[in-house]
Amino acid sequence: MDNLIISQENNHVFTVTLNRKHKKNALNQSMYIDLCAALKYASENSTIHCVLIQGDENCFCAGNDLDDFLQCSQDDELVALDFVQALTIFDKPLIAAVAGPAIGIGTTLLLHCDMVIAANNSKFKLPFTQLGLSPEAGSSLLLPLRIGHNKAFELLVLGKQFTAEQALDYGLINQICIPEDLLKIASDIANTIAKLPHDSVMTSRKLMKQHAQLTMQQVIDNEAKEFKRLVKTQQCKNILAQFF
């Protein structure tokens, strides 16, 4: 896992650190595969009670690596969509520490997290339609549920960038801190969760999420179908090619 740092300490916290700094942690095919494997391992390992996903104090995730994505986008099966499925079915507490850019999947994956801590230098953006694509990772359902249709339309269709303060107002994150404190605060929260009675935490989380699971799976399938259709259109190919 060249671009991920995986660590598990005796405190039952499993930490996944995105470590492709020269690309602002943009996700390529191998990273998606490794992230899927990491979530599967964490789900099946009984010693893991909580998962923390993070970058560093300057950068979380700049979305898809567009060069890699352009090369892989004509495949019938996009590994990015496998990661979306893995997020959807993941069954343990998931915490995120966000700083700097959180673009595309760097924002939509947060909708599946149970708590999100963001540094005040965070910048969120969902540029799907600007790339000739459509929402993914269940965001077409989860974002309107959080913030209402009108505001979700503004963010998902216009692709308007928003700040940590706005994300807090929208209910997308739990807390804002200075960048220097981000990783420690997120780690402390993950440790606190991991020390709670595990069965109770898992049961509580399941009860909060289960009502939307059947609907969510249909939404994920619908999004994947449209995403795979749009990525093969000439308009989308032209937009992506302009970046290079």
PDB file of C-alpha atoms in Angstrom:
ATOM      1  CA  MET A   1       0.000   0.000   0.000  1.00  0.00           C
ATOM      2  CA  ASP A   2       2.430   2.623  -1.274  1.00  0.00           C
ATOM      3  CA  ASN A   3       0.001   5.521  -1.006  1.00  0.00           C
ATOM      4  CA  LEU A   4      -1.720   4.502   2.231  1.00  0.00           C
ATOM      5  CA  ILE A   5      -0.280   4.240   5.714  1.00  0.00           C
ATOM      6  CA  ILE A   6      -2.125   1.669   7.814  1.00  0.00           C
ATOM      7  CA  SER A   7      -1.688   1.451  11.562  1.00  0.00           C
ATOM      8  CA  GLN A   8      -3.432  -0.409  14.346  1.00  0.00           C
ATOM      9  CA  GLU A   9      -2.567   0.179  17.956  1.00  0.00           C
ATOM     10  CA  ASN A  10      -3.565  -1.684  21.088  1.00  0.00           C
ATOM     11  CA  ASN A  11      -6.447   0.740  21.633  1.00  0.00           C
ATOM     12  CA  HIS A  12      -8.667  -0.912  18.966  1.00  0.00           C
ATOM     13  CA  VAL A  13      -8.357   2.054  16.572  1.00  0.00           C
ATOM     14  CA  PHE A  14      -7.465   1.324  12.941  1.00  0.00           C
ATOM     15  CA  THR A  15      -6.011   4.385  11.189  1.00  0.00           C
ATOM     16  CA  VAL A  16      -5.882   4.813   7.422  1.00  0.00           C
ATOM     17  CA  THR A  17      -3.713   7.733   6.294  1.00  0.00           C
ATOM     18  CA  LEU A  18      -3.834   8.920   2.689  1.00  0.00           C
ATOM     19  CA  ASN A  19      -0.207   9.480   1.738  1.00  0.00           C
ATOM     20  CA  ARG A  20       0.074  10.669  -1.851  1.00  0.00           C
ATOM     21  CA  LYS A  21       1.040  14.205  -1.006  1.00  0.00           C
ATOM     22  CA  HIS A  22       2.527  15.143  -4.383  1.00  0.00           C
ATOM     23  CA  LYS A  23      -0.953  14.589  -5.870  1.00  0.00           C
ATOM     24  CA  LYS A  24      -2.839  16.126  -2.936  1.00  0.00           C
ATOM     25  CA  ASN A  25      -3.974  12.599  -2.006  1.00  0.00           C
ATOM     26  CA  ALA A  26      -5.971  12.252  -5.224  1.00  0.00           C
ATOM     27  CA  LEU A  27      -7.200   8.670  -5.404  1.00  0.00           C
ATOM     28  CA  ASN A  28      -6.021   6.386  -8.192  1.00  0.00           C
ATOM     29  CA  GLN A  29      -7.068   2.841  -9.004  1.00  0.00           C
ATOM     30  CA  SER A  30      -4.561   1.149  -6.698  1.00  0.00           C
ATOM     31  CA  MET A  31      -5.582   3.383  -3.782  1.00  0.00           C
ATOM     32  CA  TYR A  32      -9.241   2.503  -4.276  1.00  0.00           C
ATOM     33  CA  ILE A  33      -8.340  -1.191  -4.237  1.00  0.00           C
ATOM     34  CA  ASP A  34      -6.260  -0.741  -1.091  1.00  0.00           C
ATOM     35  CA  LEU A  35      -9.015   1.272   0.630  1.00  0.00           C
ATOM     36  CA  CYS A  36     -11.520  -1.490  -0.121  1.00  0.00           C
ATOM     37  CA  ALA A  37      -9.130  -4.058   1.343  1.00  0.00           C
ATOM     38  CA  ALA A  38      -8.530  -1.905   4.429  1.00  0.00           C
ATOM     39  CA  LEU A  39     -12.264  -1.517   5.127  1.00  0.00           C
ATOM     40  CA  LYS A  40     -12.847  -5.238   4.602  1.00  0.00           C
ATOM     41  CA  TYR A  41     -10.026  -6.089   7.007  1.00  0.00           C
ATOM     42  CA  ALA A  42     -11.308  -3.636   9.610  1.00  0.00           C
ATOM     43  CA  SER A  43     -14.852  -4.985   9.332  1.00  0.00           C
ATOM     44  CA  GLU A  44     -13.751  -8.603   9.792  1.00  0.00           C
ATOM     45  CA  ASN A  45     -11.196  -8.018  12.561  1.00  0.00           C
ATOM     46  CA  SER A  46     -12.866  -8.239  15.961  1.00  0.00           C
ATOM     47  CA  THR A  47     -10.041  -6.316  17.661  1.00  0.00           C
ATOM     48  CA  ILE A  48     -10.875  -3.189  15.646  1.00  0.00           C
ATOM     49  CA  HIS A  49     -13.610  -1.052  17.180  1.00  0.00           C
ATOM     50  CA  CYS A  50     -13.215   2.200  15.254  1.00  0.00           C
ATOM     51  CA  VAL A  51     -11.640   3.361  11.980  1.00  0.00           C
ATOM     52  CA  LEU A  52     -10.047   6.768  11.439  1.00  0.00           C
ATOM     53  CA  ILE A  53      -9.369   8.021   7.909  1.00  0.00           C
ATOM     54  CA  GLN A  54      -7.152  11.060   7.481  1.00  0.00           C
ATOM     55  CA  GLY A  55      -4.590  12.881   5.375  1.00  0.00           C
ATOM     56  CA  ASP A  56      -2.428  15.396   7.175  1.00  0.00           C
ATOM     57  CA  GLU A  57      -2.966  18.897   8.556  1.00  0.00           C
ATOM     58  CA  ASN A  58      -2.740  20.415   5.061  1.00  0.00           C
ATOM     59  CA  CYS A  59      -4.596  18.021   2.768  1.00  0.00           C
ATOM     60  CA  PHE A  60      -7.323  15.404   2.978  1.00  0.00           C
ATOM     61  CA  CYS A  61      -8.225  14.316  -0.564  1.00  0.00           C
ATOM     62  CA  ALA A  62      -8.371  16.130  -3.902  1.00  0.00           C
ATOM     63  CA  GLY A  63     -10.831  13.604  -5.322  1.00  0.00           C
ATOM     64  CA  ASN A  64     -10.093  11.306  -8.232  1.00  0.00           C
ATOM     65  CA  ASP A  65      -6.718  11.388  -9.921  1.00  0.00           C
ATOM     66  CA  LEU A  66      -8.145  12.598 -13.229  1.00  0.00           C
ATOM     67  CA  ASP A  67      -5.260  11.286 -15.341  1.00  0.00           C
ATOM     68  CA  ASP A  68      -5.651   7.813 -13.862  1.00  0.00           C
ATOM     69  CA  PHE A  69      -9.434   8.128 -14.002  1.00  0.00           C
ATOM     70  CA  LEU A  70      -9.373   9.089 -17.683  1.00  0.00           C
ATOM     71  CA  GLN A  71      -7.363   5.960 -18.484  1.00  0.00           C
ATOM     72  CA  CYS A  72      -9.641   3.674 -16.454  1.00  0.00           C
ATOM     73  CA  SER A  73     -12.983   5.325 -17.136  1.00  0.00           C
ATOM     74  CA  GLN A  74     -13.846   3.255 -20.184  1.00  0.00           C
ATOM     75  CA  ASP A  75     -13.873   0.028 -18.167  1.00  0.00           C
ATOM     76  CA  ASP A  76     -17.276  -1.426 -17.388  1.00  0.00           C
ATOM     77  CA  GLU A  77     -16.277  -1.753 -13.729  1.00  0.00           C
ATOM     78  CA  LEU A  78     -14.769   1.300 -12.064  1.00  0.00           C
ATOM     79  CA  VAL A  79     -12.916   0.457  -8.848  1.00  0.00           C
ATOM     80  CA  ALA A  80     -14.018   3.831  -7.468  1.00  0.00           C
ATOM     81  CA  LEU A  81     -17.546   2.430  -7.419  1.00  0.00           C
ATOM     82  CA  ASP A  82     -16.302  -0.635  -5.527  1.00  0.00           C
ATOM     83  CA  PHE A  83     -15.038   1.736  -2.837  1.00  0.00           C
ATOM     84  CA  VAL A  84     -18.461   3.382  -2.731  1.00  0.00           C
ATOM     85  CA  GLN A  85     -20.030  -0.031  -2.107  1.00  0.00           C
ATOM     86  CA  ALA A  86     -17.460  -0.763   0.601  1.00  0.00           C
ATOM     87  CA  LEU A  87     -18.312   2.516   2.338  1.00  0.00           C
ATOM     88  CA  THR A  88     -22.027   1.794   2.136  1.00  0.00           C
ATOM     89  CA  ILE A  89     -21.836  -1.597   3.825  1.00  0.00           C
ATOM     90  CA  PHE A  90     -19.078  -0.778   6.326  1.00  0.00           C
ATOM     91  CA  ASP A  91     -20.429  -1.631   9.755  1.00  0.00           C
ATOM     92  CA  LYS A  92     -18.124  -0.005  12.310  1.00  0.00           C
ATOM     93  CA  PRO A  93     -17.702   3.589  13.503  1.00  0.00           C
ATOM     94  CA  LEU A  94     -15.864   5.624  10.876  1.00  0.00           C
ATOM     95  CA  ILE A  95     -14.220   8.944  11.775  1.00  0.00           C
ATOM     96  CA  ALA A  96     -12.620  11.392   9.343  1.00  0.00           C
ATOM     97  CA  ALA A  97     -10.049  14.136   9.905  1.00  0.00           C
ATOM     98  CA  VAL A  98     -10.208  16.709   7.103  1.00  0.00           C
ATOM     99  CA  ALA A  99      -7.863  19.538   6.151  1.00  0.00           C
ATOM    100  CA  GLY A 100      -7.243  21.480   2.976  1.00  0.00           C
ATOM    101  CA  PRO A 101      -8.939  20.151  -0.171  1.00  0.00           C
ATOM    102  CA  ALA A 102     -11.821  17.699   0.155  1.00  0.00           C
ATOM    103  CA  ILE A 103     -12.975  17.407  -3.437  1.00  0.00           C
ATOM    104  CA  GLY A 104     -15.515  15.035  -5.015  1.00  0.00           C
ATOM    105  CA  ILE A 105     -15.168  11.670  -3.281  1.00  0.00           C
ATOM    106  CA  GLY A 106     -13.135  13.553  -0.656  1.00  0.00           C
ATOM    107  CA  THR A 107     -16.437  15.148   0.384  1.00  0.00           C
ATOM    108  CA  THR A 108     -18.989  12.454  -0.462  1.00  0.00           C
ATOM    109  CA  LEU A 109     -17.196   9.797   1.600  1.00  0.00           C
ATOM    110  CA  LEU A 110     -17.726  12.059   4.629  1.00  0.00           C
ATOM    111  CA  LEU A 111     -21.477  11.506   4.307  1.00  0.00           C
ATOM    112  CA  HIS A 112     -20.843   7.894   5.352  1.00  0.00           C
ATOM    113  CA  CYS A 113     -18.716   8.822   8.353  1.00  0.00           C
ATOM    114  CA  ASP A 114     -20.108   8.872  11.878  1.00  0.00           C
ATOM    115  CA  MET A 115     -18.063  11.901  12.918  1.00  0.00           C
ATOM    116  CA  VAL A 116     -15.984  14.386  10.941  1.00  0.00           C
ATOM    117  CA  ILE A 117     -13.429  16.819  12.371  1.00  0.00           C
ATOM    118  CA  ALA A 118     -12.275  19.551   9.991  1.00  0.00           C
ATOM    119  CA  ALA A 119      -9.446  22.054  10.163  1.00  0.00           C
ATOM    120  CA  ASN A 120     -10.333  25.654   9.442  1.00  0.00           C
ATOM    121  CA  ASN A 121      -8.300  25.482   6.209  1.00  0.00           C
ATOM    122  CA  SER A 122     -10.658  22.884   4.709  1.00  0.00           C
ATOM    123  CA  LYS A 123     -12.251  23.542   1.323  1.00  0.00           C
ATOM    124  CA  PHE A 124     -15.091  21.300   0.129  1.00  0.00           C
ATOM    125  CA  LYS A 125     -16.281  20.975  -3.464  1.00  0.00           C
ATOM    126  CA  LEU A 126     -18.500  18.612  -5.471  1.00  0.00           C
ATOM    127  CA  PRO A 127     -17.617  19.309  -9.137  1.00  0.00           C
ATOM    128  CA  PHE A 128     -19.460  16.398 -10.728  1.00  0.00           C
ATOM    129  CA  THR A 129     -21.631  18.228 -13.267  1.00  0.00           C
ATOM    130  CA  GLN A 130     -18.746  20.531 -14.160  1.00  0.00           C
ATOM    131  CA  LEU A 131     -16.888  17.384 -15.253  1.00  0.00           C
ATOM    132  CA  GLY A 132     -19.886  16.085 -17.181  1.00  0.00           C
ATOM    133  CA  LEU A 133     -20.619  13.501 -14.484  1.00  0.00           C
ATOM    134  CA  SER A 134     -23.299  12.934 -11.841  1.00  0.00           C
ATOM    135  CA  PRO A 135     -23.299  12.566  -8.027  1.00  0.00           C
ATOM    136  CA  GLU A 136     -21.889   9.383  -6.498  1.00  0.00           C
ATOM    137  CA  ALA A 137     -21.455   7.625  -3.145  1.00  0.00           C
ATOM    138  CA  GLY A 138     -25.121   8.071  -2.274  1.00  0.00           C
ATOM    139  CA  SER A 139     -24.745  11.844  -2.189  1.00  0.00           C
ATOM    140  CA  SER A 140     -27.876  12.350  -4.310  1.00  0.00           C
ATOM    141  CA  LEU A 141     -29.823  10.972  -1.333  1.00  0.00           C
ATOM    142  CA  LEU A 142     -27.682  11.779   1.689  1.00  0.00           C
ATOM    143  CA  LEU A 143     -26.929  15.421   0.941  1.00  0.00           C
ATOM    144  CA  PRO A 144     -30.562  16.511   0.336  1.00  0.00           C
ATOM    145  CA  LEU A 145     -31.539  14.669   3.527  1.00  0.00           C
ATOM    146  CA  ARG A 146     -28.951  16.686   5.460  1.00  0.00           C
ATOM    147  CA  ILE A 147     -29.390  20.136   3.991  1.00  0.00           C
ATOM    148  CA  GLY A 148     -32.534  20.125   1.846  1.00  0.00           C
ATOM    149  CA  HIS A 149     -32.975  19.935  -1.919  1.00  0.00           C
ATOM    150  CA  ASN A 150     -32.246  23.578  -2.778  1.00  0.00           C
ATOM    151  CA  LYS A 151     -28.914  23.796  -0.973  1.00  0.00           C
ATOM    152  CA  ALA A 152     -27.930  20.295  -2.131  1.00  0.00           C
ATOM    153  CA  PHE A 153     -28.681  21.331  -5.726  1.00  0.00           C
ATOM    154  CA  GLU A 154     -26.419  24.346  -5.293  1.00  0.00           C
ATOM    155  CA  LEU A 155     -23.549  22.195  -4.065  1.00  0.00           C
ATOM    156  CA  LEU A 156     -24.027  19.146  -6.308  1.00  0.00           C
ATOM    157  CA  VAL A 157     -25.072  20.824  -9.555  1.00  0.00           C
ATOM    158  CA  LEU A 158     -23.424  24.244  -9.426  1.00  0.00           C
ATOM    159  CA  GLY A 159     -20.421  22.711  -7.652  1.00  0.00           C
ATOM    160  CA  LYS A 160     -20.076  25.669  -5.317  1.00  0.00           C
ATOM    161  CA  GLN A 161     -17.032  25.473  -3.029  1.00  0.00           C
ATOM    162  CA  PHE A 162     -17.755  25.769   0.682  1.00  0.00           C
ATOM    163  CA  THR A 163     -15.735  26.258   3.839  1.00  0.00           C
ATOM    164  CA  ALA A 164     -15.419  24.387   7.117  1.00  0.00           C
ATOM    165  CA  GLU A 165     -17.676  26.964   8.755  1.00  0.00           C
ATOM    166  CA  GLN A 166     -20.363  26.358   6.136  1.00  0.00           C
ATOM    167  CA  ALA A 167     -19.937  22.591   6.428  1.00  0.00           C
ATOM    168  CA  LEU A 168     -20.520  22.918  10.167  1.00  0.00           C
ATOM    169  CA  ASP A 169     -23.678  24.955   9.550  1.00  0.00           C
ATOM    170  CA  TYR A 170     -24.875  22.292   7.082  1.00  0.00           C
ATOM    171  CA  GLY A 171     -24.350  19.546   9.667  1.00  0.00           C
ATOM    172  CA  LEU A 172     -21.727  17.790   7.522  1.00  0.00           C
ATOM    173  CA  ILE A 173     -18.989  18.011  10.149  1.00  0.00           C
ATOM    174  CA  ASN A 174     -18.943  17.922  13.941  1.00  0.00           C
ATOM    175  CA  GLN A 175     -16.174  20.299  14.881  1.00  0.00           C
ATOM    176  CA  ILE A 176     -13.665  22.840  13.528  1.00  0.00           C
ATOM    177  CA  CYS A 177     -10.125  23.187  14.825  1.00  0.00           C
ATOM    178  CA  ILE A 178      -6.805  24.702  13.803  1.00  0.00           C
ATOM    179  CA  PRO A 179      -4.771  22.492  11.454  1.00  0.00           C
ATOM    180  CA  GLU A 180      -2.082  21.787  14.040  1.00  0.00           C
ATOM    181  CA  ASP A 181      -4.632  20.184  16.389  1.00  0.00           C
ATOM    182  CA  LEU A 182      -6.586  18.196  13.791  1.00  0.00           C
ATOM    183  CA  LEU A 183      -4.972  14.767  13.922  1.00  0.00           C
ATOM    184  CA  LYS A 184      -4.782  14.680  17.728  1.00  0.00           C
ATOM    185  CA  ILE A 185      -8.413  15.711  18.185  1.00  0.00           C
ATOM    186  CA  ALA A 186      -9.613  13.124  15.667  1.00  0.00           C
ATOM    187  CA  SER A 187      -7.426  10.439  17.249  1.00  0.00           C
ATOM    188  CA  ASP A 188      -8.737  11.273  20.726  1.00  0.00           C
ATOM    189  CA  ILE A 189     -12.328  10.971  19.505  1.00  0.00           C
ATOM    190  CA  ALA A 190     -11.607   7.645  17.818  1.00  0.00           C
ATOM    191  CA  ASN A 191      -9.980   6.384  21.010  1.00  0.00           C
ATOM    192  CA  THR A 192     -12.955   7.498  23.087  1.00  0.00           C
ATOM    193  CA  ILE A 193     -15.344   5.612  20.793  1.00  0.00           C
ATOM    194  CA  ALA A 194     -13.116   2.527  20.779  1.00  0.00           C
ATOM    195  CA  LYS A 195     -13.152   2.396  24.589  1.00  0.00           C
ATOM    196  CA  LEU A 196     -16.950   2.420  24.838  1.00  0.00           C
ATOM    197  CA  PRO A 197     -18.824  -0.919  25.174  1.00  0.00           C
ATOM    198  CA  HIS A 198     -18.387  -2.249  21.654  1.00  0.00           C
ATOM    199  CA  ASP A 199     -21.657  -4.151  21.363  1.00  0.00           C
ATOM    200  CA  SER A 200     -23.578  -1.096  22.513  1.00  0.00           C
ATOM    201  CA  VAL A 201     -21.807   1.180  20.016  1.00  0.00           C
ATOM    202  CA  MET A 202     -22.332  -1.240  17.130  1.00  0.00           C
ATOM    203  CA  THR A 203     -26.005  -1.733  18.006  1.00  0.00           C
ATOM    204  CA  SER A 204     -26.628   2.003  18.295  1.00  0.00           C
ATOM    205  CA  ARG A 205     -24.934   2.686  14.966  1.00  0.00           C
ATOM    206  CA  LYS A 206     -26.879  -0.107  13.268  1.00  0.00           C
ATOM    207  CA  LEU A 207     -30.195   1.234  14.556  1.00  0.00           C
ATOM    208  CA  MET A 208     -29.398   4.718  13.278  1.00  0.00           C
ATOM    209  CA  LYS A 209     -28.430   3.522   9.810  1.00  0.00           C
ATOM    210  CA  GLN A 210     -30.621   0.515   9.073  1.00  0.00           C
ATOM    211  CA  HIS A 211     -33.757   2.483   8.136  1.00  0.00           C
ATOM    212  CA  ALA A 212     -31.964   3.927   5.100  1.00  0.00           C
ATOM    213  CA  GLN A 213     -29.974   0.869   4.016  1.00  0.00           C
ATOM    214  CA  LEU A 214     -32.439  -0.589   1.500  1.00  0.00           C
ATOM    215  CA  THR A 215     -33.060   2.801  -0.074  1.00  0.00           C
ATOM    216  CA  MET A 216     -29.345   3.539  -0.066  1.00  0.00           C
ATOM    217  CA  GLN A 217     -28.468   0.423  -2.035  1.00  0.00           C
ATOM    218  CA  GLN A 218     -30.959   1.350  -4.753  1.00  0.00           C
ATOM    219  CA  VAL A 219     -29.587   4.895  -4.852  1.00  0.00           C
ATOM    220  CA  ILE A 220     -26.006   3.606  -5.140  1.00  0.00           C
ATOM    221  CA  ASP A 221     -27.023   1.316  -8.016  1.00  0.00           C
ATOM    222  CA  ASN A 222     -28.863   4.149  -9.805  1.00  0.00           C
ATOM    223  CA  GLU A 223     -25.934   6.532  -9.379  1.00  0.00           C
ATOM    224  CA  ALA A 224     -23.431   3.935 -10.620  1.00  0.00           C
ATOM    225  CA  LYS A 225     -25.501   3.272 -13.739  1.00  0.00           C
ATOM    226  CA  GLU A 226     -25.716   6.952 -14.637  1.00  0.00           C
ATOM    227  CA  PHE A 227     -22.089   7.660 -13.699  1.00  0.00           C
ATOM    228  CA  LYS A 228     -20.838   4.856 -15.975  1.00  0.00           C
ATOM    229  CA  ARG A 229     -23.066   6.126 -18.779  1.00  0.00           C
ATOM    230  CA  LEU A 230     -21.949   9.739 -18.476  1.00  0.00           C
ATOM    231  CA  VAL A 231     -18.229   8.973 -18.205  1.00  0.00           C
ATOM    232  CA  LYS A 232     -18.383   7.430 -21.686  1.00  0.00           C
ATOM    233  CA  THR A 233     -20.064  10.431 -23.304  1.00  0.00           C
ATOM    234  CA  GLN A 234     -18.001  12.569 -25.642  1.00  0.00           C
ATOM    235  CA  GLN A 235     -18.749  15.680 -23.603  1.00  0.00           C
ATOM    236  CA  CYS A 236     -17.288  14.152 -20.438  1.00  0.00           C
ATOM    237  CA  LYS A 237     -14.261  12.813 -22.347  1.00  0.00           C
ATOM    238  CA  ASN A 238     -13.608  16.265 -23.780  1.00  0.00           C
ATOM    239  CA  ILE A 239     -13.855  17.962 -20.375  1.00  0.00           C
ATOM    240  CA  LEU A 240     -11.490  15.470 -18.734  1.00  0.00           C
ATOM    241  CA  ALA A 241      -9.056  15.680 -21.646  1.00  0.00           C
ATOM    242  CA  GLN A 242      -8.871  19.482 -21.247  1.00  0.00           C
ATOM    243  CA  PHE A 243      -7.104  19.012 -17.924  1.00  0.00           C
ATOM    244  CA  PHE A 244      -4.127  17.516 -19.762  1.00  0.00           C
TER     245      PHE A 244
END
